[in-house]
CSV table of C-alpha atoms in Angstrom, one decimal:
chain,number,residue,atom,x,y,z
A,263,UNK,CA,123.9,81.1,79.8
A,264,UNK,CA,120.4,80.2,77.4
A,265,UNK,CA,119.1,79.2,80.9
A,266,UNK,CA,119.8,82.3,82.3
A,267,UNK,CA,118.3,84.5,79.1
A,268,UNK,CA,115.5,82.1,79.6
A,269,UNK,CA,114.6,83.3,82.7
A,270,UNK,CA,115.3,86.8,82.1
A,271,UNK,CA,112.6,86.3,79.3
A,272,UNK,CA,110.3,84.8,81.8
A,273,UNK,CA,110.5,88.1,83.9
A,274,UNK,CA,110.6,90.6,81.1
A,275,UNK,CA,107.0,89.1,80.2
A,276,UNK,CA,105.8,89.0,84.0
A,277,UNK,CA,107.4,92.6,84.1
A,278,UNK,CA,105.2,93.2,81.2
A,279,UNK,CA,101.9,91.8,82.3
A,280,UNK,CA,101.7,93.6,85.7
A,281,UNK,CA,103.1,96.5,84.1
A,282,UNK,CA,99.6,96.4,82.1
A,283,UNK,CA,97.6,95.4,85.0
A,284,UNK,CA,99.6,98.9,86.7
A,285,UNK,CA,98.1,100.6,83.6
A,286,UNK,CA,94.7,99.5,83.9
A,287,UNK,CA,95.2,100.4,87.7
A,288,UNK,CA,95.8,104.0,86.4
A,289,UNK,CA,92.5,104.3,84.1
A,290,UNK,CA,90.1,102.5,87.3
A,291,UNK,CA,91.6,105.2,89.8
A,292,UNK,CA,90.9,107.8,87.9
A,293,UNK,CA,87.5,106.7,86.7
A,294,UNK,CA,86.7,106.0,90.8
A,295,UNK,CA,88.1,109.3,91.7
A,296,UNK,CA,85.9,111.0,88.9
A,297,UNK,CA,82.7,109.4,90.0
A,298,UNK,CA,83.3,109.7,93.8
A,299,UNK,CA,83.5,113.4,93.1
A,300,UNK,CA,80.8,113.2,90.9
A,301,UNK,CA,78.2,111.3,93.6
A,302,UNK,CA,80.1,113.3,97.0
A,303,UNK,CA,79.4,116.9,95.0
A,304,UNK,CA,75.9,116.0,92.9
A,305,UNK,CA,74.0,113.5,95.2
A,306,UNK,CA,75.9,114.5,99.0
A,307,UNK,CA,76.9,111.1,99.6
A,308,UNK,CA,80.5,109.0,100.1
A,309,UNK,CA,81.5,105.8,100.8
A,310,UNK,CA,85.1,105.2,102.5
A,311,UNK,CA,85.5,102.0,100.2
A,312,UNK,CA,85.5,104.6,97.3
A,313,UNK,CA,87.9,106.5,99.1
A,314,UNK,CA,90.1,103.7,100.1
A,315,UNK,CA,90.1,101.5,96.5
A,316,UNK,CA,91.6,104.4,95.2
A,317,UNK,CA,94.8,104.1,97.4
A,318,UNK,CA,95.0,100.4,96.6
A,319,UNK,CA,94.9,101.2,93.1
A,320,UNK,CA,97.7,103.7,93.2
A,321,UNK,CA,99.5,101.1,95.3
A,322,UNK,CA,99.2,98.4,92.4
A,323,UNK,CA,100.1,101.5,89.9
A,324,UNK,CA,103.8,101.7,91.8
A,325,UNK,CA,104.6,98.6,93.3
A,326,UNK,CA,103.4,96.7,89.9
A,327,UNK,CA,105.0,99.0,87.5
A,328,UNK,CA,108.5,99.7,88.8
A,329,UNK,CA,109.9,96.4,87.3
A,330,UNK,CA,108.6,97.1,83.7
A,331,UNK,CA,110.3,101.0,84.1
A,332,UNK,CA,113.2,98.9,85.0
A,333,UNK,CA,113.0,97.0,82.3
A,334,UNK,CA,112.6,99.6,79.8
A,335,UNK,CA,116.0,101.4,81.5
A,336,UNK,CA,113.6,104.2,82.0
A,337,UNK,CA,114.4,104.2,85.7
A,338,UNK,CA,115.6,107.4,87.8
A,339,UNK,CA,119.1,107.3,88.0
A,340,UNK,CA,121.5,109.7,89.8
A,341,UNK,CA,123.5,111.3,86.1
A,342,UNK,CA,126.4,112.9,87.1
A,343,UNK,CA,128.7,110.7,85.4
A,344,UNK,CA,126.0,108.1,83.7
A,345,UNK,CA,125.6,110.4,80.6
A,346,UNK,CA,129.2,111.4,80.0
A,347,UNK,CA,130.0,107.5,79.9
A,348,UNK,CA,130.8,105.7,76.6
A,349,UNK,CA,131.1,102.2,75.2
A,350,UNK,CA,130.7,99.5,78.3
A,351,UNK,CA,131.0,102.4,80.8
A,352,UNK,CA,126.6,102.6,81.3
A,353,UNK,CA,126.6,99.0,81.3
A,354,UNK,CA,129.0,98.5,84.1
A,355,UNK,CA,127.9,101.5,86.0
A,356,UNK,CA,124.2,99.3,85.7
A,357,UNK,CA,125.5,96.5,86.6
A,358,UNK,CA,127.4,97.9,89.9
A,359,UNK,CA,124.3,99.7,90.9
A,360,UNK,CA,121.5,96.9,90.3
A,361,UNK,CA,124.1,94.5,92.4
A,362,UNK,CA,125.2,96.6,94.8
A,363,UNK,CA,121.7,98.9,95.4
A,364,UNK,CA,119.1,97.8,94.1
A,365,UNK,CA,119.2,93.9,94.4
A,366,UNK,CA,120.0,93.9,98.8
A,367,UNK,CA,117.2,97.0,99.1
A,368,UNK,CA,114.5,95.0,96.8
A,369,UNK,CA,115.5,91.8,99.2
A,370,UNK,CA,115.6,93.2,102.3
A,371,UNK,CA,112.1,95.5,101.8
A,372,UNK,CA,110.6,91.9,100.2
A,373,UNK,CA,111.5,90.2,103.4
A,374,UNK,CA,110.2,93.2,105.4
A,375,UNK,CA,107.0,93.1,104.3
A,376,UNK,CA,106.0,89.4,103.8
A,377,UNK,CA,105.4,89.4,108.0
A,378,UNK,CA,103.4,92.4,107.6
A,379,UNK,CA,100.8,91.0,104.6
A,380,UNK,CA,100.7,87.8,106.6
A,381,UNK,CA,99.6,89.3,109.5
A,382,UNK,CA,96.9,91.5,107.8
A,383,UNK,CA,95.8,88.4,105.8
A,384,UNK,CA,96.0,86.2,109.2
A,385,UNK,CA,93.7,88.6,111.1
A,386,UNK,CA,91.7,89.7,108.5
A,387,UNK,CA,92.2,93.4,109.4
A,388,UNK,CA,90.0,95.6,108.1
A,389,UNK,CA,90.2,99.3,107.7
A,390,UNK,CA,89.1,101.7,110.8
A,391,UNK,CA,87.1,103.7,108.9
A,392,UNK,CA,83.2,102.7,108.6
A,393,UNK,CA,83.0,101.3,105.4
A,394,UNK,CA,86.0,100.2,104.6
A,395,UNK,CA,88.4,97.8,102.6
A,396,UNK,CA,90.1,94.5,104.0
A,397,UNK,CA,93.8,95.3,103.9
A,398,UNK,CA,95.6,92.4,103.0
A,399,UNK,CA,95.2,92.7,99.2
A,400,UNK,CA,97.1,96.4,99.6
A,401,UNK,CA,99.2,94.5,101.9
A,402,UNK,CA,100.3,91.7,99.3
A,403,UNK,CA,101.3,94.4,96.9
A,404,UNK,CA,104.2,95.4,99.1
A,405,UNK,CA,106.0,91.6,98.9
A,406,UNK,CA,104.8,91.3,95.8
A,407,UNK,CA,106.3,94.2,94.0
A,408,UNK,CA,109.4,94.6,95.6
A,409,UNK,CA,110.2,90.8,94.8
A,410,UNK,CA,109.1,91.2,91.2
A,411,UNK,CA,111.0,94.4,91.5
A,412,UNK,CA,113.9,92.0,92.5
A,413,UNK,CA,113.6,89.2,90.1
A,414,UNK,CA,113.4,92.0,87.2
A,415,UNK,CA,116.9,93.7,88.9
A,416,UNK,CA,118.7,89.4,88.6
A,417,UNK,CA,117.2,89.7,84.9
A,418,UNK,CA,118.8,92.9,84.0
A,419,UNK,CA,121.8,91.7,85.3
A,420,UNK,CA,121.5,88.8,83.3
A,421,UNK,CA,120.9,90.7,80.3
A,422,UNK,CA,124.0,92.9,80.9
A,423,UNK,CA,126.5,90.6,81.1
A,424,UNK,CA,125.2,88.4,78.1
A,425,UNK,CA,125.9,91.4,76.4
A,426,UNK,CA,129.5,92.3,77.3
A,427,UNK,CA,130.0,88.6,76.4
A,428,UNK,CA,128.6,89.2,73.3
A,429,UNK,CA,125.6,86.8,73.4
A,430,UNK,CA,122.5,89.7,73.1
A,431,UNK,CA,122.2,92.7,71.5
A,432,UNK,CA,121.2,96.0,73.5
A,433,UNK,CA,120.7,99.5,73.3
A,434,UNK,CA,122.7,101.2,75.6
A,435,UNK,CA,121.9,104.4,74.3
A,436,UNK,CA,121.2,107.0,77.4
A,437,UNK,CA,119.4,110.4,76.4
A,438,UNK,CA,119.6,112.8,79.2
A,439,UNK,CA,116.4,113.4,80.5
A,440,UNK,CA,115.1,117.8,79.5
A,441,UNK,CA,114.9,119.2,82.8
């Protein structure tokens, strides 16, 4: 089982590190968006790229921060009967739902979307509009994300049954979120 914490180690600190990166993703779309208004309202001109960086940006915010929300538990989750749940009951309801949900979605969308990068990194596509961004690197985010997304979902699995064997520590703890 160390192996297995090992790993889920490894991806808690990959989780972490694009998590950041999804955070600095935030701060540089915003600081874009504020000076592409800024230059399109003050000075009458735009540039598509300006336009366009920004979706990329907001691309890497989602598909690179999902696995560190994951990690954190601080995921959207369906509470009907989550909350009400005592002792093991989260942590098998977890377990069921990363297995059973979350793990065949993550694989199928990652193996979904690897065809579509290659072919935008294989052609080189670039974007209609005049101006614009090579699509690839928005492309790669998709594979990317939803495999890290993946590996983080084997991880918390990982963590979860170390615990009901008694090997970890966790705070299963749930708060229901204030509507």
């Amino acid at each position: 089982m160390s192996v297995f914490l090992k790993f889920a180690a490894v991806m808690d600190w990959v989780s972490e590190k694009f998590g950041k990166f999804a955070g600095y993703a935030v701060l540089a779309a915003s600081l874009i968006s504020a000076a592409n208004a800024f230059v399109r309202y003050g000075f009458d001109f735009s540039n598509n790229a300006f336009l366009e960086i920004q979706w990329y940006l907001f691309a890497a915010t989602v598909m690179l921060g999902a696995p560190v929300v994951l990690r954190y538990n601080e995921h959207v989750r369906v509470d009907i009967l989550y909350g009400k749940l005592k002792g093991h009951g989260p942590v098998y309801v977890d377990l069921f739902g990363l297995t059973f949900f979350l793990l065949p979605v993550m694989g199928l969308m990652t193996y979904l979307t690897w065809p579509f990068f290659w072919n935008t990194w294989v052609s080189g596509e670039m974007s209609g509009n005049i101006g614009g961004l090579i699509r690839w690197p928005a492309a790669l985010l998709m594979p990317v994300g939803f495999c890290t997304m993946f590996l983080q979902g084997v991880a918390e699995i990982i963590k979860r049954i170390a615990y009901l064997r008694g090997l970890i520590e966790m705070n299963t703890h749930y708060e229901k979120p204030v509507q």
